[in-house]
Coordinates of C-alpha atoms in Angstrom, one line a residue:
X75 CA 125.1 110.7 73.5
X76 CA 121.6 109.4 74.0
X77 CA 122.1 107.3 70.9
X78 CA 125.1 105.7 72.7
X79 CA 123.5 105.3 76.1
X80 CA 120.5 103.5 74.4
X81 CA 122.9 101.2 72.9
X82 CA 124.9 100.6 76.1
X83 CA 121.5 99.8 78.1
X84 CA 120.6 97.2 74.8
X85 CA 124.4 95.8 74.9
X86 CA 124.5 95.1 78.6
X87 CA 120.8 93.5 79.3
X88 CA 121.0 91.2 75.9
X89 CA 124.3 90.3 77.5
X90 CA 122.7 89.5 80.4
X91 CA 119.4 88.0 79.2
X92 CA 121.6 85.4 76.9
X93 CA 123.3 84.5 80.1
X94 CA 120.2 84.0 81.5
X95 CA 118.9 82.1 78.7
X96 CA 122.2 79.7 77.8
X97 CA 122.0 79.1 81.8
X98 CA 117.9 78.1 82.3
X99 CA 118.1 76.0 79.1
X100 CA 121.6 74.4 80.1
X101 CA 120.1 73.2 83.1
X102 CA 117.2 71.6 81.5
X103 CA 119.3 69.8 79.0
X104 CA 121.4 68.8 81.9
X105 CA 119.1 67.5 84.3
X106 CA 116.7 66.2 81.4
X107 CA 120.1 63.9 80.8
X108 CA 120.9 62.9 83.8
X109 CA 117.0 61.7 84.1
X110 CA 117.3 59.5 81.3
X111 CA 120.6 58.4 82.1
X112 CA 119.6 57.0 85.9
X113 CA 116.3 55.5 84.9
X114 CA 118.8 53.8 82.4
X115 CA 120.5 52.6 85.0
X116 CA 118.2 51.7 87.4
X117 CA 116.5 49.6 84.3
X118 CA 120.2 47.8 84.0
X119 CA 120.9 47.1 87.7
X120 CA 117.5 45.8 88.0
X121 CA 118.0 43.7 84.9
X122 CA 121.8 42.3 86.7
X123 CA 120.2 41.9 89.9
X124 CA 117.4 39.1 88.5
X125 CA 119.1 37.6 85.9
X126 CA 116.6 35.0 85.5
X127 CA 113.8 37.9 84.3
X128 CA 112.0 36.9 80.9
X129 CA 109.6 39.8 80.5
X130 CA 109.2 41.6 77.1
X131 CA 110.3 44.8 77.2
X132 CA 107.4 47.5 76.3
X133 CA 104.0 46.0 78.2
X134 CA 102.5 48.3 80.4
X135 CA 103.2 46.5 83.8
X136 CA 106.8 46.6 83.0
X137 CA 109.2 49.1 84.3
X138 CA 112.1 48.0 81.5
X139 CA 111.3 50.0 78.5
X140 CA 114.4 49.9 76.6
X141 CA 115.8 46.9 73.9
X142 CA 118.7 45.2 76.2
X143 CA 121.0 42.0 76.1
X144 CA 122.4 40.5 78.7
X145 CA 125.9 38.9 78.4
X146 CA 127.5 36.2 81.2
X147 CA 130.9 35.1 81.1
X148 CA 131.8 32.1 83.5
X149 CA 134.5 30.9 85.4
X150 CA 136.0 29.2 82.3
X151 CA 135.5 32.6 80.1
X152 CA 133.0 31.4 77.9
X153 CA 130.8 34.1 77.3
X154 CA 126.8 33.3 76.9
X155 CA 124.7 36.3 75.5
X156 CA 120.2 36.6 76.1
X157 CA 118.5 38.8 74.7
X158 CA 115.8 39.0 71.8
X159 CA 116.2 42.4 70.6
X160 CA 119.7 41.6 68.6
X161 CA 121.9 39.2 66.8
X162 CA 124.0 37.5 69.3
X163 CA 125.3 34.7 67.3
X164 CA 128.1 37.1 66.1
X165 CA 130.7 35.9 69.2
X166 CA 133.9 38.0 67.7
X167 CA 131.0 41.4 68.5
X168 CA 130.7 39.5 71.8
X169 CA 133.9 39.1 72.7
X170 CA 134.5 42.8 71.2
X171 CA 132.1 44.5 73.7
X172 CA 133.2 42.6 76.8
X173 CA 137.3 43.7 76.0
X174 CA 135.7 47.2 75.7
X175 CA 134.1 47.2 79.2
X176 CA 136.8 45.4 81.0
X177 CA 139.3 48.0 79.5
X178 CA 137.7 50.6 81.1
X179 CA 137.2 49.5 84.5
X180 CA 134.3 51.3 85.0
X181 CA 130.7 49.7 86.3
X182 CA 128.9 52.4 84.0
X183 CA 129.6 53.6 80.9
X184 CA 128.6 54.0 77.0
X185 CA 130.1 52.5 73.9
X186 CA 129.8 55.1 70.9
X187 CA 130.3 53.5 68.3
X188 CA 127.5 51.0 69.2
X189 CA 125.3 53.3 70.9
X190 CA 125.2 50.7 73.6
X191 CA 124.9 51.9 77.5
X192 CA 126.4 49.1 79.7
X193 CA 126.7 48.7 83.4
X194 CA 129.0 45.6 84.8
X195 CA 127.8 43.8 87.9
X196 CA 131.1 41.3 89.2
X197 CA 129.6 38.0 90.5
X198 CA 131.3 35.0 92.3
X199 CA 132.7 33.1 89.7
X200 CA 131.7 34.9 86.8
X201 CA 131.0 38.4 85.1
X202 CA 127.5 39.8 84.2
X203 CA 126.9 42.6 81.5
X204 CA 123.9 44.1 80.5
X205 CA 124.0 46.4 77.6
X206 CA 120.7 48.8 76.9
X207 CA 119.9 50.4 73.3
X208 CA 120.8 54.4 73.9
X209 CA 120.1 55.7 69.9
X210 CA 116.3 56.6 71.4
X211 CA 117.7 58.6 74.2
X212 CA 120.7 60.3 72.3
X213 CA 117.8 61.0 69.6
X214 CA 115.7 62.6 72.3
X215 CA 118.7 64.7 73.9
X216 CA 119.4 65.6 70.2
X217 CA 115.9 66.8 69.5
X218 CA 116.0 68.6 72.6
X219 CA 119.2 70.5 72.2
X220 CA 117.4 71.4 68.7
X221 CA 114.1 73.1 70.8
X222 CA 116.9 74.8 73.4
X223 CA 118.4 76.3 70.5
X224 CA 114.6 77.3 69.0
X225 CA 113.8 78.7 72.3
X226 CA 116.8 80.7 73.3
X227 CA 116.5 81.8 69.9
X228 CA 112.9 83.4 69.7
X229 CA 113.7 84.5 73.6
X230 CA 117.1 86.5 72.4
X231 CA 114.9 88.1 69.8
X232 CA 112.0 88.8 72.1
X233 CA 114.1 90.0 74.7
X234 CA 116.0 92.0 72.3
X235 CA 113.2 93.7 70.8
X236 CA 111.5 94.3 74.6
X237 CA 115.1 96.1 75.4
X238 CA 114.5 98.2 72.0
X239 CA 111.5 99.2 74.0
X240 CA 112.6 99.8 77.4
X241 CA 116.1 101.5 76.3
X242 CA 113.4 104.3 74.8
X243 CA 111.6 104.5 78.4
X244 CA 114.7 104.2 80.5
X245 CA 116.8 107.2 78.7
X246 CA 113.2 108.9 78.2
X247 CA 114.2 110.7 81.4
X248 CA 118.0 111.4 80.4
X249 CA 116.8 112.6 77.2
X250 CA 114.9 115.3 78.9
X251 CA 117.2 116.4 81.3
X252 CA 119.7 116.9 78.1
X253 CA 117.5 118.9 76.2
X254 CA 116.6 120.4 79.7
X255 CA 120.0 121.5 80.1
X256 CA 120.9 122.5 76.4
X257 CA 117.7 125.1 76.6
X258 CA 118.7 126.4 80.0
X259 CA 122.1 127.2 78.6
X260 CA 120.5 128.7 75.1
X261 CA 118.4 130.7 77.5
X262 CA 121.0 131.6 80.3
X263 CA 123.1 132.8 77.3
X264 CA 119.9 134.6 75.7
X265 CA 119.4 136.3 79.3
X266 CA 123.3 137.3 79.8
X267 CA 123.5 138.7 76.2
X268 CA 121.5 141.8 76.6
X269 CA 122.8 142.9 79.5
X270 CA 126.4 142.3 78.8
X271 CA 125.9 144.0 75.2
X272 CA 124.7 147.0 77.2
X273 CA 127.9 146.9 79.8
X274 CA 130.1 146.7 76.7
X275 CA 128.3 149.6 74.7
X276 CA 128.3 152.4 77.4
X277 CA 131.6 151.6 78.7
X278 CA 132.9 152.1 75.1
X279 CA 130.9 155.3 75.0
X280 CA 132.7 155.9 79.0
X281 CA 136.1 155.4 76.8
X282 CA 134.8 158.0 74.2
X283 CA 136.2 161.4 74.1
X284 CA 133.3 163.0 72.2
X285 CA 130.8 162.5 75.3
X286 CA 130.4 164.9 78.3
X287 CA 130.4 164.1 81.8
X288 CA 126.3 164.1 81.6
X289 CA 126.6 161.6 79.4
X290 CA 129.1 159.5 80.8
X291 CA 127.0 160.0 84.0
X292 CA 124.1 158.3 82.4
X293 CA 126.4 155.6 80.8
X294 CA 127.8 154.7 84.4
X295 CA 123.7 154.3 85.8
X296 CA 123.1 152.2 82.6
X297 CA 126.2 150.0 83.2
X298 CA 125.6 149.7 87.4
X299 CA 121.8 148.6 86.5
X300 CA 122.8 145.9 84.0
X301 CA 125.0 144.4 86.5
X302 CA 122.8 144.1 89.2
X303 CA 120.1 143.0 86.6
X304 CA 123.1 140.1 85.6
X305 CA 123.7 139.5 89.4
X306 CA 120.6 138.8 90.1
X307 CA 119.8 136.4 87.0
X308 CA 123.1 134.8 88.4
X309 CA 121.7 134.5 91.7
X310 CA 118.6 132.8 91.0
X311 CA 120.6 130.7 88.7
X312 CA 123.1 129.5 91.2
X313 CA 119.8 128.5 93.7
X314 CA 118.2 127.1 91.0
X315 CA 121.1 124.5 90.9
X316 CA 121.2 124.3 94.8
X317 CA 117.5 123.1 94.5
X318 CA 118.4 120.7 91.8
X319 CA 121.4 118.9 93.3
X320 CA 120.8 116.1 95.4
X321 CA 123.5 116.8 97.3
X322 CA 122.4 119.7 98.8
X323 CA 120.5 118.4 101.7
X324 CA 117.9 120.2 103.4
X325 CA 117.4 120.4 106.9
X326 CA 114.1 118.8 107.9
X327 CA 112.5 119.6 111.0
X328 CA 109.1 119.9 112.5
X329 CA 107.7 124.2 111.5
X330 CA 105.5 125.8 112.9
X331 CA 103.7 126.6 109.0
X332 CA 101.5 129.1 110.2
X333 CA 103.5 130.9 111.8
X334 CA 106.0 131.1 109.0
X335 CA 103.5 131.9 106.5
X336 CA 102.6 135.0 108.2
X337 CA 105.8 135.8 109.1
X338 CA 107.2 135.7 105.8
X339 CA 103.9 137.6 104.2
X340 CA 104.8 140.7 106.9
X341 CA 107.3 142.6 104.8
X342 CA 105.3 142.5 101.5
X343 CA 102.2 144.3 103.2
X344 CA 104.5 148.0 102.7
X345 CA 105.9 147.0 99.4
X346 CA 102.0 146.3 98.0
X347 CA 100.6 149.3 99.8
X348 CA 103.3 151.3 97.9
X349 CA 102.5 149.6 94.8
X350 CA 98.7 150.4 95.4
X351 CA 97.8 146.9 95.8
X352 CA 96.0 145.3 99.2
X353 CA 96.7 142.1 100.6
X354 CA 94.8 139.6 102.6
X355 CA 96.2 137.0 104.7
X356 CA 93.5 133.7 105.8
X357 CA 96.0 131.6 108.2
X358 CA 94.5 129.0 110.0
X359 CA 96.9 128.6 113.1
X360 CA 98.5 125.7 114.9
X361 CA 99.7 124.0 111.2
X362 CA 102.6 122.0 111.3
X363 CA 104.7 120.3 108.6
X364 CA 108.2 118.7 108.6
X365 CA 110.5 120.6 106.0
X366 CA 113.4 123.0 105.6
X367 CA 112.0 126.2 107.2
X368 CA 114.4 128.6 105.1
X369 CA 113.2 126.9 101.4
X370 CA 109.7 127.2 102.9
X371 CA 110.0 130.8 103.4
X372 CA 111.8 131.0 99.8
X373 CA 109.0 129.6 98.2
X374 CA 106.3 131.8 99.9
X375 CA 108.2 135.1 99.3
X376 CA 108.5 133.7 95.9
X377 CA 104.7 133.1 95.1
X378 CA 104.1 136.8 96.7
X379 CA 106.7 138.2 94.8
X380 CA 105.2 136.9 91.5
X381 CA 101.5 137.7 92.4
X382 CA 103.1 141.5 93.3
X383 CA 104.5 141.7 90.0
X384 CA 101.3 140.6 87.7
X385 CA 98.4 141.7 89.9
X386 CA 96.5 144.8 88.4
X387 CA 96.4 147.8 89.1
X388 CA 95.0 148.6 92.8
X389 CA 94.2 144.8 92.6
X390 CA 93.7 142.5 95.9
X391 CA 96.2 140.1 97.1
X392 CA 94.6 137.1 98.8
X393 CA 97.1 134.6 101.2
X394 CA 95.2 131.6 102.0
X395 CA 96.6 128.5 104.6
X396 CA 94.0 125.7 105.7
X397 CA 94.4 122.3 106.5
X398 CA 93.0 119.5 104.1
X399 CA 91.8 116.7 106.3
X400 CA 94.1 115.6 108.8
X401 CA 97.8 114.9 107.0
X402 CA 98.0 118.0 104.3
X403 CA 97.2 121.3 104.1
X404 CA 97.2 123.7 101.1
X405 CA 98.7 127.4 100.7
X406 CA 96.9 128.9 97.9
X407 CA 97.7 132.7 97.3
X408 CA 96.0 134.8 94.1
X409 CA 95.9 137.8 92.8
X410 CA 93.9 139.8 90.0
X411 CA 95.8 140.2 86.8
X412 CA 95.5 138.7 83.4
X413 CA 94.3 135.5 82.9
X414 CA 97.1 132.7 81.8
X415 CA 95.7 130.3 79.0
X416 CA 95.0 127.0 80.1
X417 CA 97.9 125.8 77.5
X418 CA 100.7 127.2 79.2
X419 CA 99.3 126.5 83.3
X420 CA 101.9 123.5 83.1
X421 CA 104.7 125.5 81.5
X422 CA 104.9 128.8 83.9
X423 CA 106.9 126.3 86.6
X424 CA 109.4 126.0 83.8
X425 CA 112.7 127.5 83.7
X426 CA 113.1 130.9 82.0
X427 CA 109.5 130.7 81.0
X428 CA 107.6 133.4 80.7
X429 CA 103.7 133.8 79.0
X430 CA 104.7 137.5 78.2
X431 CA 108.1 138.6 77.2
X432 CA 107.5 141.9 78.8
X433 CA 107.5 140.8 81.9
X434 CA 111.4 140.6 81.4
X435 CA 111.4 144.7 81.9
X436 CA 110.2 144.1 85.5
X437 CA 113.8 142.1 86.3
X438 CA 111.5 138.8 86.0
X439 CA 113.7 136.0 84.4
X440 CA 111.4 133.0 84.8
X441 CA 113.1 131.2 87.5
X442 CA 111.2 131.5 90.5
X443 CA 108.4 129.7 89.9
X444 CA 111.2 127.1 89.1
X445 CA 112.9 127.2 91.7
X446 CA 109.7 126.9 94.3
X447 CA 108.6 124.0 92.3
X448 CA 111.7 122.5 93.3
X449 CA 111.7 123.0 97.0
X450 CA 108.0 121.9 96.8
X451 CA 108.7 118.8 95.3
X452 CA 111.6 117.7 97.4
X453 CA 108.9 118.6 100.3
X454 CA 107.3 115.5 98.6
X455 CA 104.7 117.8 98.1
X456 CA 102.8 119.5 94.8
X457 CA 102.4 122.9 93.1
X458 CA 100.1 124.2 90.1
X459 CA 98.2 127.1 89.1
X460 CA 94.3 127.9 88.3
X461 CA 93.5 130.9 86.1
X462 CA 90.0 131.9 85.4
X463 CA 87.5 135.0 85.7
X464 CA 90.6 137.2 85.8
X465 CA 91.8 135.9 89.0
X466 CA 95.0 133.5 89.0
X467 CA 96.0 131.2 91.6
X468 CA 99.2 129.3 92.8
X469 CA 98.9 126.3 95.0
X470 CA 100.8 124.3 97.5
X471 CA 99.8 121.1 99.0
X472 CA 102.2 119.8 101.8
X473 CA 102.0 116.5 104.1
X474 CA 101.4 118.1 107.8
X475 CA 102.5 116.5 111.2

């Protein structure tokens, strides 16, 4: 699939670059033409309008610049050619190019065959011609239809090669989110396994006659704690997607942060105590930010939950909020546990990540650190984590109001 989009993004900008390309360089051969053509002209109707003009074409303080001829034909249709540039004494080729003009009833015009551009100028009692060499300007059009051709060719391949390039950068994103997807699927489907392998064991042994009602007792509690451990992986799934669709709109509104920070670290203060664990709250008051209060919430419960999980034994719990100069503020919240390497900092945010696969047996699945990272970053705001000295730390920096 990435293969193919690559070559749809090369297809469609090389079609459009060529059309680009024959376009720029067709108007350039067009109006280079027309140039030459109406100083042509001009030259000619310069030439009929003073008949009597003897200057030699090619001095400096001349504007004719082309070999002409002039030809006259008189009231008695006799016609008399000037000119110093050609053979006129040939009257049958006279005669010839004065049928040709008069056939065509045109004041401008060019002969092919002779290469000859004319223009006719009607004059009482008599006919003027003036007939100007073209081969130098067909030569020059021809020479430059041959570097239009050069150019659009070494621009086709540049471009094309610069589309090679950018088709690479463009689906660099795509080509994440794919392999994104196809590993959240591997791992959904590595997470789901377990437990439904565990449902399917003990209802077999349920089904078994050889197993007393004990037993069967125990193989109930197994099966009941495997689906809420599957619920809850589903759960957190199903939000992870919420987070990631941008349809799902969140509703933005001016919150009172301090006051939902403390708020939402209230509850947790029993659960640590029971868990032998003490936790400190640092809330600067009147801290205001524009956001969805309910992810907000989410994503603080989240970060407490996670330092409740990991923190040592009879370890402290610190909850920090203070404002960073006058349009952010940061949330920072730590706890005591084991120190994360520095190589996997960036990779704890990612989905079913986890730096130690026993933390699996506490019903952690690696999404919520996921999931927060989401609602932060559609906050427009950042999250990362600090480890060192034994004390790890999770960060939040928001824009404040």
């Amino acid at each position: 699939m990435i293969k193919r989009l690559k070559g749809k993004f090369i297809f469609i900008n090389m079609v459009i670059v060529t059309l680009m390309i024959c376009v720029i360089l067709g108007l350039v051969y067009h109006f280079m033409k027309r140039n030459i053509e109406a100083d042509s002209i001009i030259m000619m109707q310069n030439i009929a309008g003073r008949p009597d003009r003897r200057d030699v074409p090619g001095k400096p303080e001349q504007a004719v610049s082309l070999p002409y001829f002039t030809i006259e034909v008189g009231p008695d249709g006799k016609a008399a050619a000037t000119g110093g540039y050609y053979d006129l004494s040939d009257e049958a080729f006279i005669d010839d190019l004065v049928g040709e003009v008069m056939e065509r009833k045109k004041p401008f015009g060019m002969i092919e065959a002779y290469n000859l551009r004319y223009y006719h100028m009607p004059a009482p009692g008599r006919q003027r011609f003036v007939f100007v060499d073209a081969s130098n300007e067909l030569a020059t059009l021809k020479n430059l239809m041959r570097i239009c051709f050069l150019i659009g060719g070494l621009s086709f391949l540049v471009f094309l090669w610069i589309s090679i390039l950018l088709s690479r950068w463009v689906v660099k994103p795509i080509e994440l989110a794919w392999k994104q997807q196809r590993q959240f699927i591997a791992d959904a489907s590595h997470e789901l396994k377990t437990p439904l392998t565990v449902i399917m064991t003990n209802a077999e042994l349920l089904d078994s006659s050889g197993y007393n009602e004990d037993d069967k007792g125990d193989c109930r509690m197994n099966i009941l704690v495997m689906s809420r451990q599957m619920r809850k992986l589903i759960e957190q799934m199903l939000e992870l997607a919420r987070t990631d669709s941008i349809q799902e709109k969140l509703v933005f509104a001016p919150v009172d942060f301090s006051k939902l920070v403390s708020d939402a670290a209230l509850p947790f203060e029993p659960v640590f105590f029971e868990k032998g664990l003490a936790l400190t709250t640092e809330v600067e008051e009147h801290i205001h930010v524009n956001g969805d209060s309910t992810g907000l919430r989410q994503t603080i419960e989240i970060l407490l939950d996670n330092a409740g999980k990991y923190s040592k034994e009879h370890g402290t719990i610190r909850l920090s909020l203070k404002k960073q100069g006058k349009r952010q503020c940061i949330l920072s919240l730590s706890n005591e546990g084991d120190e994360i390497p520095p190589d996997e900092l960036g990779n704890i945010f990612k989905r079913f990540y986890r730096a130690d696969e026993a933390r699996s047996s506490s019903g952690s699945f690696g999404l919520g650190l996921s999931i927060a990272a989401n609602i932060v970053k559609r906050h427009k705001g950042k999250i990362w984590a600090e480890s060192k000295e034994g004390v790890n730390t999770f960060y939040v920096k928001l824009p404040c109001i």
